[in-house]
mmCIF file with all atom_site columns, C-alpha atoms in Angstrom:
data_model
loop_
_atom_site.group_PDB
_atom_site.id
_atom_site.type_symbol
_atom_site.label_atom_id
_atom_site.label_alt_id
_atom_site.label_comp_id
_atom_site.label_asym_id
_atom_site.label_entity_id
_atom_site.label_seq_id
_atom_site.pdbx_PDB_ins_code
_atom_site.Cartn_x
_atom_site.Cartn_y
_atom_site.Cartn_z
_atom_site.occupancy
_atom_site.B_iso_or_equiv
_atom_site.pdbx_formal_charge
_atom_site.auth_seq_id
_atom_site.auth_comp_id
_atom_site.auth_asym_id
_atom_site.auth_atom_id
_atom_site.pdbx_PDB_model_num
ATOM 1  C CA . MET A 1 1  ? -6.004  24.361 11.045 1.00 0.00 ? 22 MET A CA 1
ATOM 2  C CA . ARG A 1 2  ? -2.541  23.170 9.256  1.00 0.00 ? 23 ARG A CA 1
ATOM 3  C CA . ARG A 1 3  ? -1.542  19.409 9.995  1.00 0.00 ? 24 ARG A CA 1
ATOM 4  C CA . THR A 1 4  ? 2.282   17.106 9.464  1.00 0.00 ? 25 THR A CA 1
ATOM 5  C CA . VAL A 1 5  ? 1.406   13.534 7.837  1.00 0.00 ? 26 VAL A CA 1
ATOM 6  C CA . LEU A 1 6  ? 3.726   10.795 9.297  1.00 0.00 ? 27 LEU A CA 1
ATOM 7  C CA . GLU A 1 7  ? 2.022   8.410  8.543  1.00 0.00 ? 28 GLU A CA 1
ATOM 8  C CA . ARG A 1 8  ? -1.144  6.560  6.910  1.00 0.00 ? 29 ARG A CA 1
ATOM 9  C CA . PHE A 1 9  ? -2.551  3.360  7.201  1.00 0.00 ? 30 PHE A CA 1
ATOM 10 C CA . PRO A 1 10 ? -5.436  1.492  5.007  1.00 0.00 ? 31 PRO A CA 1
ATOM 11 C CA . ALA A 1 11 ? -8.211  1.829  7.066  1.00 0.00 ? 32 ALA A CA 1
ATOM 12 C CA . GLY A 1 12 ? -9.536  -1.475 5.915  1.00 0.00 ? 33 GLY A CA 1
ATOM 13 C CA . GLY A 1 13 ? -6.986  -3.497 7.392  1.00 0.00 ? 34 GLY A CA 1
ATOM 14 C CA . PRO A 1 14 ? -7.481  -6.557 9.657  1.00 0.00 ? 35 PRO A CA 1
ATOM 15 C CA . ARG A 1 15 ? -6.440  -4.830 12.992 1.00 0.00 ? 36 ARG A CA 1
ATOM 16 C CA . GLY A 1 16 ? -8.955  -1.415 12.259 1.00 0.00 ? 37 GLY A CA 1
ATOM 17 C CA . SER A 1 17 ? -7.521  1.228  13.539 1.00 0.00 ? 38 SER A CA 1
ATOM 18 C CA . TRP A 1 18 ? -5.520  -0.199 16.673 1.00 0.00 ? 39 TRP A CA 1
ATOM 19 C CA . PRO A 1 19 ? -1.843  0.262  14.049 1.00 0.00 ? 40 PRO A CA 1
ATOM 20 C CA . ALA A 1 20 ? -2.380  4.007  13.253 1.00 0.00 ? 41 ALA A CA 1
ATOM 21 C CA . GLU A 1 21 ? -3.399  4.410  17.134 1.00 0.00 ? 42 GLU A CA 1
ATOM 22 C CA . GLU A 1 22 ? -0.094  1.743  18.443 1.00 0.00 ? 43 GLU A CA 1
ATOM 23 C CA . PHE A 1 23 ? 1.539   4.558  15.836 1.00 0.00 ? 44 PHE A CA 1
ATOM 24 C CA . ALA A 1 24 ? 0.360   7.625  17.239 1.00 0.00 ? 45 ALA A CA 1
ATOM 25 C CA . ARG A 1 25 ? 1.339   6.825  20.808 1.00 0.00 ? 46 ARG A CA 1
ATOM 26 C CA . ALA A 1 26 ? 4.593   5.782  20.004 1.00 0.00 ? 47 ALA A CA 1
ATOM 27 C CA . ARG A 1 27 ? 5.233   9.217  19.288 1.00 0.00 ? 48 ARG A CA 1
ATOM 28 C CA . ARG A 1 28 ? 3.019   10.221 22.205 1.00 0.00 ? 49 ARG A CA 1
ATOM 29 C CA . ASP A 1 29 ? 5.660   8.728  24.066 1.00 0.00 ? 50 ASP A CA 1
ATOM 30 C CA . GLU A 1 30 ? 8.402   10.751 22.212 1.00 0.00 ? 51 GLU A CA 1
ATOM 31 C CA . GLY A 1 31 ? 6.706   14.216 23.483 1.00 0.00 ? 52 GLY A CA 1
ATOM 32 C CA . THR A 1 32 ? 5.511   14.722 19.159 1.00 0.00 ? 53 THR A CA 1
ATOM 33 C CA . PRO A 1 33 ? 1.493   15.917 20.388 1.00 0.00 ? 54 PRO A CA 1
ATOM 34 C CA . ALA A 1 34 ? 0.736   12.897 17.541 1.00 0.00 ? 55 ALA A CA 1
ATOM 35 C CA . GLU A 1 35 ? -3.338  12.565 17.202 1.00 0.00 ? 56 GLU A CA 1
ATOM 36 C CA . VAL A 1 36 ? -4.976  10.061 14.377 1.00 0.00 ? 57 VAL A CA 1
ATOM 37 C CA . VAL A 1 37 ? -7.576  11.059 12.336 1.00 0.00 ? 58 VAL A CA 1
ATOM 38 C CA . MET A 1 38 ? -10.097 9.374  9.698  1.00 0.00 ? 59 MET A CA 1
ATOM 39 C CA . ASP A 1 39 ? -9.476  10.929 5.547  1.00 0.00 ? 60 ASP A CA 1
ATOM 40 C CA . LEU A 1 40 ? -12.332 9.525  4.306  1.00 0.00 ? 61 LEU A CA 1
ATOM 41 C CA . ASP A 1 41 ? -11.623 10.485 1.015  1.00 0.00 ? 62 ASP A CA 1
ATOM 42 C CA . SER A 1 42 ? -8.652  7.951  0.601  1.00 0.00 ? 63 SER A CA 1
ATOM 43 C CA . ASP A 1 43 ? -10.372 5.389  3.385  1.00 0.00 ? 64 ASP A CA 1
ATOM 44 C CA . VAL A 1 44 ? -7.172  5.925  5.620  1.00 0.00 ? 65 VAL A CA 1
ATOM 45 C CA . PHE A 1 45 ? -5.835  6.165  9.171  1.00 0.00 ? 66 PHE A CA 1
ATOM 46 C CA . LEU A 1 46 ? -4.119  9.192  9.071  1.00 0.00 ? 67 LEU A CA 1
ATOM 47 C CA . VAL A 1 47 ? -1.752  10.021 12.147 1.00 0.00 ? 68 VAL A CA 1
ATOM 48 C CA . VAL A 1 48 ? -1.067  14.186 12.349 1.00 0.00 ? 69 VAL A CA 1
ATOM 49 C CA . VAL A 1 49 ? 0.771   16.470 13.987 1.00 0.00 ? 70 VAL A CA 1
ATOM 50 C CA . PRO A 1 50 ? -0.354  19.934 14.131 1.00 0.00 ? 71 PRO A CA 1
ATOM 51 C CA . HIS A 1 51 ? 1.561   22.880 13.081 1.00 0.00 ? 72 HIS A CA 1
ATOM 52 C CA . GLN A 1 52 ? 1.677   25.469 15.482 1.00 0.00 ? 73 GLN A CA 1
ATOM 53 C CA . ALA A 1 53 ? 1.563   29.601 14.257 1.00 0.00 ? 74 ALA A CA 1
ATOM 54 C CA . THR A 1 54 ? 5.061   31.039 13.829 1.00 0.00 ? 75 THR A CA 1
ATOM 55 C CA . ASP A 1 55 ? 4.413   34.168 12.372 1.00 0.00 ? 76 ASP A CA 1
ATOM 56 C CA . SER A 1 56 ? 1.121   36.361 14.312 1.00 0.00 ? 77 SER A CA 1
ATOM 57 C CA . GLY A 1 57 ? 0.949   37.765 11.418 1.00 0.00 ? 78 GLY A CA 1
ATOM 58 C CA . SER A 1 58 ? 1.578   34.878 8.701  1.00 0.00 ? 79 SER A CA 1
ATOM 59 C CA . CYS A 1 59 ? -2.537  33.742 7.524  1.00 0.00 ? 80 CYS A CA 1
ATOM 60 C CA . GLY A 1 60 ? -1.126  32.652 4.985  1.00 0.00 ? 81 GLY A CA 1
ATOM 61 C CA . ALA A 1 61 ? -3.472  35.333 2.514  1.00 0.00 ? 82 ALA A CA 1
ATOM 62 C CA . LYS A 1 62 ? -1.462  37.546 -0.224 1.00 0.00 ? 83 LYS A CA 1
#
């Protein structure tokens, strides 16, 4: 599944994931299906939205 990153929040911040959760909640309140995931490699929380497949024949293969 492909996703678009809306915002990044440092995992080592004093409030942990709260800023990311608050940002995602605000986006959901606006109608955007935002969720928070952890990027372990870069040690950040990401607020992402999934991409919807618009073309059933497009799977990325060439």
